[in-house]
PDB file of C-alpha atoms in Angstrom:
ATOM      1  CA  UNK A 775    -130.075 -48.767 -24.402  1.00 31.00           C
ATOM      2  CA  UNK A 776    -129.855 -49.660 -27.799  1.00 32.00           C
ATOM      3  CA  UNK A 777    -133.143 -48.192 -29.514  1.00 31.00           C
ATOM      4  CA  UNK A 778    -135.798 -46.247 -28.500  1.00 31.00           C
ATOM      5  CA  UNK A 779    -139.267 -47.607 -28.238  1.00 31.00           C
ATOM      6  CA  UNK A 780    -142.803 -46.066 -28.382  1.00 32.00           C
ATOM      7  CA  UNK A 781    -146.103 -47.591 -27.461  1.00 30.00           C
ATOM      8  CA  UNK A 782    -148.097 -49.340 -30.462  1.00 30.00           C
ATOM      9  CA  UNK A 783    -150.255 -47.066 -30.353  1.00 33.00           C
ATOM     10  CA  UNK A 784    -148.620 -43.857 -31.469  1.00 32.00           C
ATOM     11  CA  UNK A 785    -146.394 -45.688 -34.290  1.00 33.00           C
ATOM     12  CA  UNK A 786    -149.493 -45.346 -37.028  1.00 35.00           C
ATOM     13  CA  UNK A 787    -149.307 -48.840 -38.048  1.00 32.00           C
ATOM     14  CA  UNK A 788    -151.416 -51.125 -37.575  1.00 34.00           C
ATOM     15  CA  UNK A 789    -150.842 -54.208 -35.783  1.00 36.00           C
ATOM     16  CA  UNK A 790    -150.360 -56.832 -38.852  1.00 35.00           C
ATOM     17  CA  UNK A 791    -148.142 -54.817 -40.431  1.00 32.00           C
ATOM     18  CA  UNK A 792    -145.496 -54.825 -36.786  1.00 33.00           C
ATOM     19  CA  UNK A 793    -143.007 -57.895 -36.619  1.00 35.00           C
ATOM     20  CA  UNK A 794    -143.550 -60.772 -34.744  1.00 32.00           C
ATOM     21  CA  UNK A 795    -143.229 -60.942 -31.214  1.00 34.00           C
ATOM     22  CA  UNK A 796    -143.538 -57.157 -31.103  1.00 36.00           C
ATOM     23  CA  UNK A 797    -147.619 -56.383 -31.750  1.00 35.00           C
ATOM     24  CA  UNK A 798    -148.023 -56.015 -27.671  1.00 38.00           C
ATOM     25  CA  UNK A 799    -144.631 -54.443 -26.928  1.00 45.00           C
ATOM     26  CA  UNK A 800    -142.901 -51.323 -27.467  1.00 50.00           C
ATOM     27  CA  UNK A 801    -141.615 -50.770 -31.379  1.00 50.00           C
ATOM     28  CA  UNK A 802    -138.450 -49.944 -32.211  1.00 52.00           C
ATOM     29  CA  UNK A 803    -138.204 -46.623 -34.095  1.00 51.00           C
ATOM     30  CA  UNK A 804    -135.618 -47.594 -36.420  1.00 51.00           C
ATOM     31  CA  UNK A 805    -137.212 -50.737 -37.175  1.00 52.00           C
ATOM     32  CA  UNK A 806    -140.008 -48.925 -38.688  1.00 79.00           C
ATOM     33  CA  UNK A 807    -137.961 -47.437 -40.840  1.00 88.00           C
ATOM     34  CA  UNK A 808    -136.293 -48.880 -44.158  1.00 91.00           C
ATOM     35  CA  UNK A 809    -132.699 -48.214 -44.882  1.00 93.00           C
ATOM     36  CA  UNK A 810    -133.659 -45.406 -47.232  1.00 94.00           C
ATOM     37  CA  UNK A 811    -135.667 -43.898 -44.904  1.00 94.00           C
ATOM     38  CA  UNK A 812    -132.565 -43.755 -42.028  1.00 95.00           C
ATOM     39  CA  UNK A 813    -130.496 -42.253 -45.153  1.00 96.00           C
ATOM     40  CA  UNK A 814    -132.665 -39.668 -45.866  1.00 96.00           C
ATOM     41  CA  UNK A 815    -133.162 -38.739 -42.144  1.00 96.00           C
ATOM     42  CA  UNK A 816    -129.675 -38.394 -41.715  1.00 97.00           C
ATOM     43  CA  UNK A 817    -129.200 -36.286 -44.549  1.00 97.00           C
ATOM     44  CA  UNK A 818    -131.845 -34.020 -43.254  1.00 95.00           C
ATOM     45  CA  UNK A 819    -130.105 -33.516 -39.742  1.00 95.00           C
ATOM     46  CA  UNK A 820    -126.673 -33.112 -40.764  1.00 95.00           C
ATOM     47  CA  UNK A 821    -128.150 -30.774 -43.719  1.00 94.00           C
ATOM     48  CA  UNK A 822    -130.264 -28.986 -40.688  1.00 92.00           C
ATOM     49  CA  UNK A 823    -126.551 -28.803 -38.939  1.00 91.00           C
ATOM     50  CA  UNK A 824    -124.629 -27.731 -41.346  1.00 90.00           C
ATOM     51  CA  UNK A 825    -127.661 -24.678 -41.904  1.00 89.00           C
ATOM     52  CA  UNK A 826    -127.411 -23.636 -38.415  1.00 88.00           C
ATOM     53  CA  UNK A 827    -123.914 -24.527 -37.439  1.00 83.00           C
ATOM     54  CA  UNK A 828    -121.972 -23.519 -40.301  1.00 79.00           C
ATOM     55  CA  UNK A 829    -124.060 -20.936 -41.962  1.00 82.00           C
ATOM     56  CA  UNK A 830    -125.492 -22.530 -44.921  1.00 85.00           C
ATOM     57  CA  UNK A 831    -125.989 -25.739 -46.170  1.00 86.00           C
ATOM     58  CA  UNK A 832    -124.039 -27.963 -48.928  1.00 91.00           C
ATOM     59  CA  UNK A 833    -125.102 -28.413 -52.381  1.00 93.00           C
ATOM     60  CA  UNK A 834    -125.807 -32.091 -52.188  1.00 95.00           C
ATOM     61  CA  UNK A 835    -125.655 -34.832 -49.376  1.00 97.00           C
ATOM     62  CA  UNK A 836    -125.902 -38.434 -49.558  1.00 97.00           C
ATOM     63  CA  UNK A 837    -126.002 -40.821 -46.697  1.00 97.00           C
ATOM     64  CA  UNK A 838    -124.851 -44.543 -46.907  1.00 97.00           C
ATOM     65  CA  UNK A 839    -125.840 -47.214 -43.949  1.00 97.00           C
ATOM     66  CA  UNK A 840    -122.640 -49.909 -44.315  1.00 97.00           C
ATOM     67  CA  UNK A 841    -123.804 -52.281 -41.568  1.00 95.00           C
ATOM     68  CA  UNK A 842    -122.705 -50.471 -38.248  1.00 96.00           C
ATOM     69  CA  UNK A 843    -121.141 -47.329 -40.622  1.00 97.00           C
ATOM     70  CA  UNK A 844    -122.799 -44.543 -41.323  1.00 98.00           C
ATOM     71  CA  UNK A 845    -120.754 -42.432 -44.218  1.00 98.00           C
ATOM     72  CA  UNK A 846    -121.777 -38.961 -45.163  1.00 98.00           C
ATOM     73  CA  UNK A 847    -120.579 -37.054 -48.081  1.00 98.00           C
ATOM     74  CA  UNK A 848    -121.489 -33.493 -48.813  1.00 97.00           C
ATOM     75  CA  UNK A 849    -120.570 -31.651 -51.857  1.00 96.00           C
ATOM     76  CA  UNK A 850    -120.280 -27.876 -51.737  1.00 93.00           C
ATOM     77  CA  UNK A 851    -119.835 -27.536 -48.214  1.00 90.00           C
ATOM     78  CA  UNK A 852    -116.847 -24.932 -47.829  1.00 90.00           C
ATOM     79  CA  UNK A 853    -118.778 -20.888 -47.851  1.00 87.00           C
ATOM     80  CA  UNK A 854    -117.430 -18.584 -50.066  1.00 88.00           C
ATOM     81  CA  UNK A 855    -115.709 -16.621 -47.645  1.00 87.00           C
ATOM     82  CA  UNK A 856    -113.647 -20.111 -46.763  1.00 88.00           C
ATOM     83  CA  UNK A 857    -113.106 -20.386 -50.569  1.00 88.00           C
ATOM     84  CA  UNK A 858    -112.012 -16.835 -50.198  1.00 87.00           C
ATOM     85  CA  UNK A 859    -109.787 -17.654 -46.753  1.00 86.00           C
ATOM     86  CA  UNK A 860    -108.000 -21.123 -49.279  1.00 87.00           C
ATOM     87  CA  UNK A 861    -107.695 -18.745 -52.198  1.00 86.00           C
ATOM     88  CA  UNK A 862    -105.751 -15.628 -50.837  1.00 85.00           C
ATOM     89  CA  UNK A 863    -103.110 -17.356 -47.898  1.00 83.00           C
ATOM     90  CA  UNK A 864    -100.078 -19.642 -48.749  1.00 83.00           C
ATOM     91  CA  UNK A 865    -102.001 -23.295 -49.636  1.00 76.00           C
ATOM     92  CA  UNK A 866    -100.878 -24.889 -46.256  1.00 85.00           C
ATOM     93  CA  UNK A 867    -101.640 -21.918 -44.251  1.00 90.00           C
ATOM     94  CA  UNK A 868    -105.292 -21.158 -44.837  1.00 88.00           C
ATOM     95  CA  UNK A 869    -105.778 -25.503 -45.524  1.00 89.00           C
ATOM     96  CA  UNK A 870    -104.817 -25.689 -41.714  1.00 91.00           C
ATOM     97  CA  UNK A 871    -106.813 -22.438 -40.855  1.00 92.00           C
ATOM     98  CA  UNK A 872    -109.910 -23.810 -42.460  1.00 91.00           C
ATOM     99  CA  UNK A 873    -109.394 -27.395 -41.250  1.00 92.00           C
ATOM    100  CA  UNK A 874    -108.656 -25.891 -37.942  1.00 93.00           C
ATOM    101  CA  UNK A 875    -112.118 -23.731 -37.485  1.00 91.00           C
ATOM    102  CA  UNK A 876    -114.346 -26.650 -39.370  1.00 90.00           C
ATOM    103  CA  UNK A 877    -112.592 -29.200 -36.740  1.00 93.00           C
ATOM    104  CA  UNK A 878    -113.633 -26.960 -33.570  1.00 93.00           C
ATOM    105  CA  UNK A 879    -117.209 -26.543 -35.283  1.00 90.00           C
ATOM    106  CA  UNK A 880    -117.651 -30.001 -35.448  1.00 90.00           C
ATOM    107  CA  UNK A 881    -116.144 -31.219 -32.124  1.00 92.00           C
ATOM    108  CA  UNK A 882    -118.039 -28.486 -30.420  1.00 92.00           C
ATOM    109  CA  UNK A 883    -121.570 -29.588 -31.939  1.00 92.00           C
ATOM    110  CA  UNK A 884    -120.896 -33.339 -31.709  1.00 94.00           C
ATOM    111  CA  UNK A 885    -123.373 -34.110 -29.118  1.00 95.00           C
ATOM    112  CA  UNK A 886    -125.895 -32.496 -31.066  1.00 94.00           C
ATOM    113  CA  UNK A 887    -124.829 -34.994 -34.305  1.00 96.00           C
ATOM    114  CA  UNK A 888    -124.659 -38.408 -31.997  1.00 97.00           C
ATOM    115  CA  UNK A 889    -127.818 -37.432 -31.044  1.00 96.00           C
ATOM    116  CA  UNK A 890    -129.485 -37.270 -33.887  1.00 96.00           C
ATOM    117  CA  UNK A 891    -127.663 -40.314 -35.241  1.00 97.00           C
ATOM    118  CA  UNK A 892    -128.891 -42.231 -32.699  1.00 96.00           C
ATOM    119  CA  UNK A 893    -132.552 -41.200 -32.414  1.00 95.00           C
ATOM    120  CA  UNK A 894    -132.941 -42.072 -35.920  1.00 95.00           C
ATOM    121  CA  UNK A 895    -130.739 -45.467 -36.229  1.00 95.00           C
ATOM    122  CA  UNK A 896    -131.551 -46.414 -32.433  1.00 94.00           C
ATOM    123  CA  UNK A 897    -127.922 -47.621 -32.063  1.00 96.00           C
ATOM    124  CA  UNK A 898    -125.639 -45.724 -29.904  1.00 97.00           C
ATOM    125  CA  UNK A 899    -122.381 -43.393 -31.507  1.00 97.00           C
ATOM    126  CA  UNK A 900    -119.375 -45.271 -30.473  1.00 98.00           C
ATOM    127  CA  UNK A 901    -117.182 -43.253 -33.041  1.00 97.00           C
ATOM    128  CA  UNK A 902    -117.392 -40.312 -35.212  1.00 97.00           C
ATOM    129  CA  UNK A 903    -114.684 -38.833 -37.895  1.00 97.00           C
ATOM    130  CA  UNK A 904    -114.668 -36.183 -40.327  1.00 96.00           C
ATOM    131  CA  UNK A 905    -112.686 -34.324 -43.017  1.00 95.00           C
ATOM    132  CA  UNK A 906    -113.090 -31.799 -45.563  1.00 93.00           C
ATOM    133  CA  UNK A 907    -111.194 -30.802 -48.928  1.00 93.00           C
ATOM    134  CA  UNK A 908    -110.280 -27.143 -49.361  1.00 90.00           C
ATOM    135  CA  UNK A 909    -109.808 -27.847 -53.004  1.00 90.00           C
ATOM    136  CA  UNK A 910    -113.360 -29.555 -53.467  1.00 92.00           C
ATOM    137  CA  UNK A 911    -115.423 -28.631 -50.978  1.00 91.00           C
ATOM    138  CA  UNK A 912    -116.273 -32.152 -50.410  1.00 96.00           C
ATOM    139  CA  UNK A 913    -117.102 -32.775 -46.796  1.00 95.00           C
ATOM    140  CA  UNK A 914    -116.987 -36.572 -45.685  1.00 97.00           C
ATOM    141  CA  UNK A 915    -118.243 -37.463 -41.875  1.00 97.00           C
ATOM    142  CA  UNK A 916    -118.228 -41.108 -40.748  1.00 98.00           C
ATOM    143  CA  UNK A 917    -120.011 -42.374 -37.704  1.00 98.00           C
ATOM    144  CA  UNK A 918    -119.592 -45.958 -36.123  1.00 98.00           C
ATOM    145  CA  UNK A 919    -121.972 -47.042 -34.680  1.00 97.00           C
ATOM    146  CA  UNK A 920    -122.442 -49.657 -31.763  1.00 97.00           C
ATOM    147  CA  UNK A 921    -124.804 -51.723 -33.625  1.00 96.00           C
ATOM    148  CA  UNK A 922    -125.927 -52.675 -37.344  1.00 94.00           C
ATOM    149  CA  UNK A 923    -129.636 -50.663 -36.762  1.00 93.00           C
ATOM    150  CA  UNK A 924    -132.479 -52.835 -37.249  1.00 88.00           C
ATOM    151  CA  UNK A 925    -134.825 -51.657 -40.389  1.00 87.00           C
ATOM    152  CA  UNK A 926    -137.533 -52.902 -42.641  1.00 85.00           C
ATOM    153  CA  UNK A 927    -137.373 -54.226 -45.731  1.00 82.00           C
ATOM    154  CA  UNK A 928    -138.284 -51.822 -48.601  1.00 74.00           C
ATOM    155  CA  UNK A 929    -141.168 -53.139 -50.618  1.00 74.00           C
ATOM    156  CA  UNK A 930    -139.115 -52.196 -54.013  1.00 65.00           C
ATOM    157  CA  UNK A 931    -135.785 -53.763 -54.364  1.00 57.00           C
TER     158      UNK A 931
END
């Protein structure tokens, strides 16, 4: 199952406007989409995550669609009581503490983040890695995906 499909009628477009070959058939969600569009509805579900999972939400996100990779990079992600937690133990100590918790976080809530990665690319999670700097904040998450998703061209270039 590679993307998810939903009758012509519900998409909102009309039928000139759908690719050829598909006017009678199911449409592909992603395929509705542009590349932007994917972008910014990954950057609203990890940003949704990070809200309810972590407590707050970073101070900026970006999201970049590399063929099959999908690289996210918040800034200001750590709270201030992690900032707190880096600042007051031994570097190493509360690095591994914080890198320790944000791991478990993430690992725990993965099926929640493949999820939402695929029902907005329509391409499956084959692989999913992440990281964040105690001394920046800067949280980067990559996802590899099974497939390159299929999207629309943007009419602005």
């Amino acid at each position: 199952m590679s993307s998810v499909c939903v009758p012509r009628a519900s998409t909102g477009i009309s039928p000139s406007m759908l690719p050829f070959g598909s006017r009678d058939e199911g449409v592909p969600i992603a395929a509705m989409k542009t590349q932007g569009e994917i972008e910014a509805a990954i950057c609203q579900g990890i940003s949704r995550f990070e809200q309810e999972f972590m407590g707050r939400g970073p101070k900026d996100i970006h999201t970049h669609l590399i063929g099959d990779l999908l690289v996210v990079r918040l800034t200001g992600a750590l709270t201030a009581a992690e900032k707190h937690l880096v600042q007051t133990l031994s570097p190493e100590k509360g690095r591994d503490l914080l890198k320790q918790v944000r791991f478990q976080l993430t690992e725990t809530a993965r099926p929640f983040l493949e999820a939402m990665v695929q029902e907005v690319t329509g391409a499956k999670v084959v692989s999913l890695h992440h990281d964040i700097s105690t001394i920046t904040g800067e949280k980067i998450i990559v996802f590899t995906l099974a497939e390159s998703p299929v999207f629309r061209e943007s009419w602005k270039k």
